[in-house]
Amino acid sequence: MTKQTTEKEWPLWEVFIRSKAGLDHKHCGSVHASDAEIALESARDVYTRRSEGISIWVVPSNAITASKPEDKESLFEPADDKIYRHPTFYDIPKGAGKM
Amino acid sequence: MYGDTSIQKPIKIAEPTSAEQAKLEEIFQQKIDDDIKIEPQEWMPAAYRKTLVRQMSQHAHSEVIGMQPEGNWLTRAPSLRRKVILLAKIQDEGGHGLYIYSAAETLGTSRAEMIEQLQSGKAKYSSIFNYPALTWADMGTIGWLVDGAAITNQVALSRGSYGPYSRAMIRICKEESFHQRQGYELLLTLSKGTKEQKEMLQESVNRFWWPSLMMFGPNDANSPHSAQSMKWKIKKKSNDQLRQEFIDATVPQAEFLGITLPDPDLKWNEERGHYDYGAIDWEEFGNVINGNGPCNKQRIANHIKAHEDGAWVREAAAAYAEKQQKKQVA
């Protein structure tokens, strides 16, 4: 019991799965593994037991840089007032046909 | 069980220490009230995090310990068909444990820490897995009743406020349906069998009925800190509500099997639109959850043994990874 507390934990890997051809890889969870190869095999066993995927990415969790929740406003709010970026901003007469 | 930690010491909810913190708490509660999920890096009250870590780790432990009663029957499955089904189900339980550990780790608690708490007895797991699986019929009853109760609970948990937990629950619920159906099908087969097989079925259900009802945790009146979990939407329905849902769904299935349930007070209440049921033996529940059930010691001893027996694999894999890394550098 004392042993396991001193034992070094295997690194954490984030798992991304492409569920079928044509779709993006999507994050689905994480696994602990000593190296990338074992991470792939564990991810396969844990996350694709029922044909949930055709391709897996594993990425060391500490290699991911994430935006901070508190930066949400400064990062994403500027997009809200740029309504001219959306097609519905423009009035096109019916006569012009489908556009 | 999974949705209920009320048998343990309550987690203290600290008063906000500053105006700034009070504001953060207000924003947090507003998100919860608006059904906006909480994600890992966001601010959350310390007690929310602590409650979740406790509940999720105990849920994960339940999945993993739950592999033991069924593993007991793998080598004695009566046919190859039943054996591969049982194997797949047990593998799923291991997978479910891993989904939830992975979700719990997003709250900043390490896997090693959680495992240590399980092995030292500090963390609990569902009381149901401290009962032995004595007959082959138990493999069916566990799927039908135990997984059935788990589904009732987990469907509610999948609508909870913490994103990673909720997503893990959705995934688990999809797989859990197979568990319940294979169990019921197994029991249906026994119900059409010999006199001995029918007796084995009835005897198994007699043993598992009450412990299955206990899985939902104490009556609402004795579940004092459920209210906070409900407010935070860690819990979406009360213990008694979930128990009633489970009973209402299960009684007709028992009738279809042609068996009785061991509760003389169980009867349809037209006025309530629900089944009434008898009093639960909470003393037994308390004993089992506090370590004095029939199998508590064995379950933990097995877990520790498996963990220790596997140490050389972990060491070898770590040594291999290190060697490969050195090669790459050189």
Coordinates of C-alpha atoms in Angstrom, one line a residue:
Chain A
M1 CA 0.0 0.0 0.0
T2 CA 2.8 2.4 0.8
K3 CA 4.4 1.2 -2.4
Q4 CA 1.7 2.5 -4.7
T5 CA 1.8 6.0 -3.3
T6 CA 5.5 6.3 -4.1
E7 CA 5.1 4.6 -7.4
K8 CA 5.2 7.1 -10.2
E9 CA 1.9 7.4 -12.0
W10 CA 1.9 6.8 -15.8
P11 CA 1.4 10.0 -17.8
L12 CA -2.1 11.1 -18.8
W13 CA -3.1 11.1 -22.5
E14 CA -6.2 12.8 -24.0
V15 CA -8.1 10.6 -26.5
F16 CA -9.7 11.8 -29.7
I17 CA -11.8 9.6 -31.9
R18 CA -13.0 9.8 -35.5
S19 CA -16.3 8.0 -35.4
K20 CA -16.5 7.6 -39.2
A21 CA -14.9 8.7 -42.4
G22 CA -15.7 12.3 -43.2
L23 CA -16.1 13.4 -39.5
D24 CA -13.6 15.2 -37.3
H25 CA -11.8 13.6 -34.4
K26 CA -13.6 14.4 -31.2
H27 CA -12.3 14.4 -27.7
C28 CA -13.8 11.6 -25.6
G29 CA -11.7 11.2 -22.4
S30 CA -8.3 10.2 -21.2
V31 CA -6.1 7.2 -20.4
H32 CA -3.0 6.7 -18.4
A33 CA -0.2 5.0 -20.3
S34 CA 3.6 4.7 -20.1
D35 CA 4.1 5.5 -23.8
A36 CA 2.1 6.5 -26.9
E37 CA 1.8 3.0 -28.2
I38 CA 0.2 1.7 -25.0
A39 CA -2.0 4.8 -24.8
L40 CA -3.4 4.0 -28.3
E41 CA -4.1 0.4 -27.3
S42 CA -5.7 1.4 -24.0
A43 CA -7.8 4.0 -25.8
R44 CA -9.0 1.4 -28.2
D45 CA -10.0 -1.0 -25.3
V46 CA -11.6 1.7 -23.3
Y47 CA -13.4 3.9 -25.8
T48 CA -14.1 1.8 -28.9
R49 CA -15.7 -1.5 -27.7
R50 CA -18.7 -1.0 -30.0
S51 CA -17.3 0.4 -33.3
E52 CA -17.4 3.9 -32.0
G53 CA -14.3 4.8 -34.1
I54 CA -12.2 4.2 -37.1
S55 CA -9.2 6.3 -36.0
I56 CA -7.7 7.4 -32.7
W57 CA -5.4 10.2 -31.7
V58 CA -3.7 10.2 -28.3
V59 CA -2.0 13.4 -27.1
P60 CA 0.0 13.9 -23.9
S61 CA -2.4 15.9 -21.7
N62 CA 0.4 18.3 -20.7
A63 CA 1.0 19.1 -24.4
I64 CA -2.4 20.8 -24.7
T65 CA -2.5 24.5 -24.2
A66 CA -6.1 25.6 -23.4
S67 CA -7.7 29.0 -23.3
K68 CA -8.7 30.1 -19.8
P69 CA -12.4 30.4 -18.9
E70 CA -11.8 33.9 -17.6
D71 CA -10.6 35.0 -21.0
K72 CA -13.8 33.9 -22.6
E73 CA -15.1 37.5 -23.0
S74 CA -12.0 39.0 -24.5
L75 CA -11.6 36.1 -26.8
F76 CA -15.0 35.4 -28.1
E77 CA -17.3 38.4 -27.5
P78 CA -15.8 40.6 -30.3
A79 CA -17.4 38.1 -32.7
D80 CA -20.9 38.9 -31.4
D81 CA -21.0 42.5 -32.8
K82 CA -19.8 41.5 -36.3
I83 CA -23.1 40.6 -37.6
Y84 CA -22.0 41.5 -41.1
R85 CA -20.0 38.2 -41.1
H86 CA -23.3 36.3 -41.4
P87 CA -25.1 35.8 -44.7
T88 CA -28.5 36.8 -43.1
F89 CA -27.1 40.3 -42.7
Y90 CA -27.7 41.0 -46.4
D91 CA -31.0 41.5 -48.1
I92 CA -31.1 39.9 -51.5
P93 CA -34.3 40.5 -53.6
K94 CA -36.2 37.3 -54.4
G95 CA -35.8 38.0 -58.1
A96 CA -32.1 37.5 -57.9
G97 CA -32.7 33.8 -57.3
K98 CA -31.3 31.4 -54.8
M99 CA -28.1 32.6 -53.3
Chain B
M1 CA -25.2 4.6 -4.1
Y2 CA -23.8 6.5 -7.1
G3 CA -26.0 9.5 -6.5
D4 CA -25.8 9.4 -2.8
T5 CA -23.1 10.0 -0.3
S6 CA -25.4 11.0 2.5
I7 CA -24.3 8.1 4.7
Q8 CA -20.9 9.8 5.0
K9 CA -19.8 12.8 6.9
P10 CA -21.2 15.9 5.3
I11 CA -18.9 18.1 3.3
K12 CA -18.8 21.6 4.9
I13 CA -20.0 24.4 2.8
A14 CA -17.8 27.4 3.6
E15 CA -19.4 30.9 3.7
P16 CA -17.9 33.2 1.1
T17 CA -14.9 35.0 2.5
S18 CA -15.1 38.1 0.4
A19 CA -17.5 40.1 -1.7
E20 CA -15.6 38.9 -4.8
Q21 CA -16.1 35.3 -3.8
A22 CA -19.8 35.8 -3.1
K23 CA -20.1 37.2 -6.6
L24 CA -18.3 34.2 -8.1
E25 CA -20.7 31.9 -6.2
E26 CA -23.7 33.8 -7.5
I27 CA -22.5 33.6 -11.1
F28 CA -21.8 29.9 -10.6
Q29 CA -25.3 29.2 -9.2
Q30 CA -26.8 31.2 -12.0
K31 CA -25.1 29.0 -14.6
I32 CA -26.4 25.9 -12.8
D33 CA -30.0 27.3 -12.7
D34 CA -29.7 28.1 -16.4
D35 CA -28.7 24.5 -17.1
I36 CA -25.2 25.6 -18.4
K37 CA -22.8 22.8 -17.8
I38 CA -19.7 23.4 -15.6
E39 CA -16.4 22.5 -17.3
P40 CA -13.1 21.5 -15.7
Q41 CA -11.1 24.8 -15.6
E42 CA -14.0 27.0 -14.6
W43 CA -14.4 28.4 -11.1
M44 CA -16.5 26.3 -8.8
P45 CA -17.1 26.3 -5.0
A46 CA -14.6 24.1 -3.1
A47 CA -17.5 22.0 -1.7
Y48 CA -18.9 21.4 -5.2
R49 CA -15.6 20.1 -6.3
K50 CA -15.2 18.0 -3.2
T51 CA -18.7 16.5 -3.4
L52 CA -18.2 15.6 -7.0
V53 CA -14.8 14.0 -6.4
R54 CA -16.3 11.9 -3.6
Q55 CA -19.3 10.9 -5.6
M56 CA -17.5 10.2 -8.9
S57 CA -14.6 8.3 -7.3
Q58 CA -17.1 6.1 -5.4
H59 CA -19.1 5.6 -8.5
A60 CA -15.9 4.5 -10.4
H61 CA -14.9 2.2 -7.5
S62 CA -18.4 0.6 -7.7
E63 CA -17.9 -0.2 -11.3
V64 CA -14.5 -1.8 -10.7
I65 CA -15.4 -3.7 -7.6
G66 CA -18.6 -4.8 -9.4
M67 CA -16.5 -6.9 -11.8
Q68 CA -15.7 -9.3 -8.9
P69 CA -19.1 -11.0 -8.2
E70 CA -19.5 -11.7 -11.9
G71 CA -15.9 -12.7 -12.5
N72 CA -16.6 -15.5 -10.1
W73 CA -18.8 -17.2 -12.7
L74 CA -16.8 -16.8 -15.9
T75 CA -15.2 -20.2 -15.8
R76 CA -18.5 -21.8 -15.0
A77 CA -20.8 -20.2 -17.6
P78 CA -23.0 -23.0 -19.0
S79 CA -22.3 -22.2 -22.7
L80 CA -19.8 -20.4 -24.9
R81 CA -22.6 -17.9 -25.7
R82 CA -23.2 -17.0 -22.1
K83 CA -19.4 -16.9 -21.4
V84 CA -18.6 -14.3 -24.1
I85 CA -21.6 -12.2 -23.0
L86 CA -20.5 -12.3 -19.4
L87 CA -16.9 -11.5 -20.4
A88 CA -18.1 -8.5 -22.5
K89 CA -20.2 -7.2 -19.6
I90 CA -17.4 -7.4 -17.1
Q91 CA -15.1 -5.7 -19.6
D92 CA -17.7 -2.9 -19.9
E93 CA -17.7 -2.5 -16.1
G94 CA -14.0 -2.0 -16.1
G95 CA -14.4 0.5 -19.0
H96 CA -17.1 2.4 -17.0
G97 CA -14.8 2.7 -14.1
L98 CA -12.2 4.2 -16.4
Y99 CA -14.5 6.7 -18.0
I100 CA -15.5 8.0 -14.5
Y101 CA -11.9 8.0 -13.1
S102 CA -10.9 10.0 -16.2
A103 CA -13.8 12.4 -15.6
A104 CA -12.9 12.7 -11.9
E105 CA -9.3 13.4 -12.7
T106 CA -10.4 16.6 -14.5
L107 CA -11.1 18.0 -11.0
G108 CA -7.5 17.7 -9.9
T109 CA -7.5 14.4 -8.0
S110 CA -5.0 11.8 -9.2
R111 CA -6.0 8.3 -10.1
A112 CA -3.4 6.9 -7.6
E113 CA -5.0 8.9 -4.8
M114 CA -8.5 7.6 -5.6
I115 CA -7.2 4.0 -5.7
E116 CA -5.5 4.4 -2.4
Q117 CA -8.6 5.7 -0.8
L118 CA -10.5 2.7 -2.1
Q119 CA -7.9 0.2 -0.8
S120 CA -7.6 1.9 2.6
G121 CA -11.3 1.9 3.1
K122 CA -11.6 5.7 3.2
A123 CA -13.7 5.7 0.0
K124 CA -16.9 3.7 -0.2
Y125 CA -18.4 1.8 -3.1
S126 CA -21.9 0.6 -3.7
S127 CA -23.1 -1.7 -0.9
I128 CA -24.6 -4.2 -3.4
F129 CA -21.2 -5.6 -4.5
N130 CA -20.6 -6.8 -1.0
Y131 CA -23.1 -9.6 -1.5
P132 CA -21.8 -12.9 -2.9
A133 CA -22.9 -14.3 -6.3
L134 CA -23.9 -17.8 -5.1
T135 CA -25.6 -19.3 -8.1
W136 CA -25.6 -19.0 -11.9
A137 CA -29.1 -17.3 -11.7
D138 CA -27.3 -14.5 -9.9
M139 CA -25.7 -13.5 -13.2
G140 CA -29.1 -12.9 -14.5
T141 CA -30.5 -11.2 -11.4
I142 CA -27.5 -8.8 -11.2
G143 CA -28.0 -7.7 -14.8
W144 CA -31.7 -7.3 -14.4
L145 CA -32.0 -5.8 -10.9
V146 CA -28.6 -4.3 -10.1
D147 CA -27.9 -2.9 -13.5
G148 CA -31.5 -1.9 -13.8
A149 CA -31.2 0.1 -10.6
A150 CA -27.9 1.5 -11.8
I151 CA -29.6 2.7 -15.1
T152 CA -32.4 4.4 -13.2
N153 CA -29.8 6.3 -11.2
Q154 CA -27.4 7.0 -14.1
V155 CA -30.0 8.3 -16.5
A156 CA -30.7 11.0 -13.8
L157 CA -26.9 11.6 -13.3
S158 CA -26.4 12.0 -17.1
R159 CA -28.4 15.3 -16.8
G160 CA -26.1 16.5 -14.0
S161 CA -24.3 19.9 -14.0
Y162 CA -20.7 18.7 -14.3
G163 CA -19.8 18.3 -18.0
P164 CA -17.3 15.5 -17.9
Y165 CA -19.4 13.4 -15.5
S166 CA -22.5 14.0 -17.5
R167 CA -20.8 12.9 -20.7
A168 CA -19.4 9.8 -19.1
M169 CA -22.9 8.9 -17.9
I170 CA -24.4 9.2 -21.3
R171 CA -21.8 6.9 -22.7
I172 CA -22.4 4.4 -19.8
C173 CA -26.2 4.4 -20.1
K174 CA -25.9 3.4 -23.8
E175 CA -23.9 0.4 -22.8
E176 CA -25.8 -0.5 -19.7
S177 CA -28.9 -1.4 -21.6
F178 CA -27.1 -4.5 -22.9
H179 CA -26.3 -5.4 -19.3
Q180 CA -29.9 -5.4 -18.2
R181 CA -31.3 -7.1 -21.2
Q182 CA -28.8 -10.0 -21.2
G183 CA -29.6 -10.5 -17.5
Y184 CA -33.3 -10.6 -18.1
E185 CA -32.9 -12.9 -21.0
L186 CA -30.9 -15.2 -18.9
L187 CA -33.6 -15.3 -16.3
L188 CA -36.3 -15.8 -18.9
T189 CA -34.4 -18.9 -20.1
L190 CA -34.3 -20.2 -16.5
S191 CA -38.0 -19.5 -16.1
K192 CA -38.8 -21.9 -18.9
G193 CA -36.4 -24.5 -17.6
T194 CA -36.6 -27.4 -15.1
K195 CA -38.2 -27.2 -11.6
E196 CA -34.7 -26.7 -10.2
Q197 CA -33.9 -23.9 -12.5
K198 CA -37.1 -22.1 -11.7
E199 CA -36.3 -22.5 -8.0
M200 CA -32.8 -21.2 -8.5
L201 CA -34.3 -18.1 -10.3
Q202 CA -36.7 -17.4 -7.5
E203 CA -34.1 -17.9 -4.7
S204 CA -31.7 -15.5 -6.4
V205 CA -34.3 -12.8 -6.8
N206 CA -35.3 -13.3 -3.2
R207 CA -31.7 -12.5 -2.1
F208 CA -31.1 -9.6 -4.4
W209 CA -34.4 -7.7 -4.2
W210 CA -33.9 -5.8 -1.0
P211 CA -30.2 -5.0 -1.5
S212 CA -31.1 -3.6 -5.0
L213 CA -33.6 -1.2 -3.4
M214 CA -31.0 -0.2 -0.9
M215 CA -28.7 0.9 -3.8
F216 CA -30.7 4.1 -4.0
G217 CA -29.5 5.2 -0.5
P218 CA -31.4 6.2 2.6
N219 CA -35.0 7.5 2.6
D220 CA -35.2 11.2 1.7
A221 CA -36.0 12.1 5.3
N222 CA -32.6 10.6 6.3
S223 CA -30.6 12.1 3.5
P224 CA -30.0 15.6 4.9
H225 CA -27.3 16.9 2.6
S226 CA -29.0 15.8 -0.6
A227 CA -30.6 19.2 -0.8
Q228 CA -27.3 20.9 -1.6
S229 CA -26.5 18.3 -4.2
M230 CA -29.9 18.9 -5.8
K231 CA -29.4 22.7 -5.8
W232 CA -26.0 22.2 -7.6
K233 CA -27.7 19.6 -9.9
I234 CA -25.1 17.0 -9.0
K235 CA -28.2 15.1 -8.1
K236 CA -31.3 15.5 -10.2
K237 CA -33.8 13.2 -8.4
S238 CA -34.2 12.2 -4.8
N239 CA -33.4 8.7 -3.5
D240 CA -37.0 7.8 -2.9
Q241 CA -38.1 9.2 -6.3
L242 CA -35.5 7.0 -8.1
R243 CA -36.4 4.0 -5.9
Q244 CA -40.1 4.4 -6.8
E245 CA -39.3 4.7 -10.5
F246 CA -37.3 1.5 -10.4
I247 CA -39.9 -0.5 -8.5
D248 CA -42.7 0.7 -10.8
A249 CA -40.7 -0.4 -13.9
T250 CA -39.6 -3.7 -12.3
V251 CA -42.7 -5.3 -10.8
P252 CA -44.4 -6.0 -14.2
Q253 CA -41.1 -7.5 -15.4
A254 CA -41.2 -9.9 -12.4
E255 CA -44.8 -10.8 -13.2
F256 CA -43.8 -11.6 -16.8
L257 CA -41.0 -13.9 -15.5
G258 CA -43.6 -15.7 -13.4
I259 CA -41.8 -15.0 -10.1
T260 CA -42.7 -13.3 -6.9
L261 CA -40.9 -10.5 -5.2
P262 CA -40.1 -11.0 -1.5
D263 CA -42.2 -8.2 -0.1
P264 CA -45.7 -8.9 1.2
D265 CA -46.5 -5.2 1.3
L266 CA -45.8 -4.7 -2.4
K267 CA -49.0 -3.7 -4.2
W268 CA -50.3 -1.3 -6.7
N269 CA -51.7 1.9 -5.3
E270 CA -54.3 3.2 -7.7
E271 CA -54.5 6.6 -6.0
R272 CA -50.8 7.3 -6.1
G273 CA -50.3 5.6 -9.4
H274 CA -47.3 3.8 -8.0
Y275 CA -46.5 0.6 -6.2
D276 CA -46.5 0.7 -2.4
Y277 CA -43.6 -1.3 -0.8
G278 CA -42.5 -2.5 2.6
A279 CA -40.0 -1.0 5.0
I280 CA -36.3 -1.4 4.1
D281 CA -33.9 -2.9 6.6
W282 CA -31.6 0.1 7.0
E283 CA -29.6 -1.5 9.7
E284 CA -28.4 -4.1 7.2
F285 CA -27.6 -1.4 4.8
G286 CA -25.5 0.4 7.4
N287 CA -23.6 -2.7 8.3
V288 CA -22.8 -3.6 4.7
I289 CA -21.7 -0.1 3.8
N290 CA -19.5 0.2 6.9
G291 CA -17.5 -2.9 6.1
N292 CA -19.4 -5.7 7.7
G293 CA -21.2 -7.2 4.7
P294 CA -20.6 -10.8 3.6
C295 CA -17.8 -9.9 1.1
N296 CA -16.3 -6.5 2.0
K297 CA -13.0 -7.8 3.1
Q298 CA -12.6 -10.2 0.2
R299 CA -13.5 -7.5 -2.4
I300 CA -10.8 -5.2 -1.1
A301 CA -8.2 -7.9 -0.6
N302 CA -8.8 -9.0 -4.2
H303 CA -8.4 -5.5 -5.5
I304 CA -5.1 -5.0 -3.6
K305 CA -3.8 -8.3 -4.7
A306 CA -4.6 -7.6 -8.4
H307 CA -3.0 -4.2 -8.0
E308 CA 0.2 -5.6 -6.4
D309 CA 0.4 -8.5 -8.8
G310 CA 0.3 -6.1 -11.7
A311 CA 3.1 -3.9 -10.3
W312 CA 5.8 -5.6 -12.3
V313 CA 3.9 -4.8 -15.5
R314 CA 3.7 -1.1 -14.7
E315 CA 7.3 -1.1 -13.7
A316 CA 8.4 -2.9 -16.9
A317 CA 6.3 -0.6 -19.1
A318 CA 7.7 2.5 -17.4
A319 CA 11.3 1.2 -17.8
Y320 CA 10.6 0.5 -21.5
A321 CA 9.3 3.9 -22.1
E322 CA 12.3 5.5 -20.4
K323 CA 14.7 3.4 -22.5
Q324 CA 12.9 4.4 -25.7
Q325 CA 13.1 8.0 -24.7
K326 CA 16.8 7.8 -24.1
K327 CA 17.3 6.1 -27.5
Q328 CA 15.5 9.0 -29.2
V329 CA 17.6 11.6 -27.4
A330 CA 20.8 9.7 -28.4

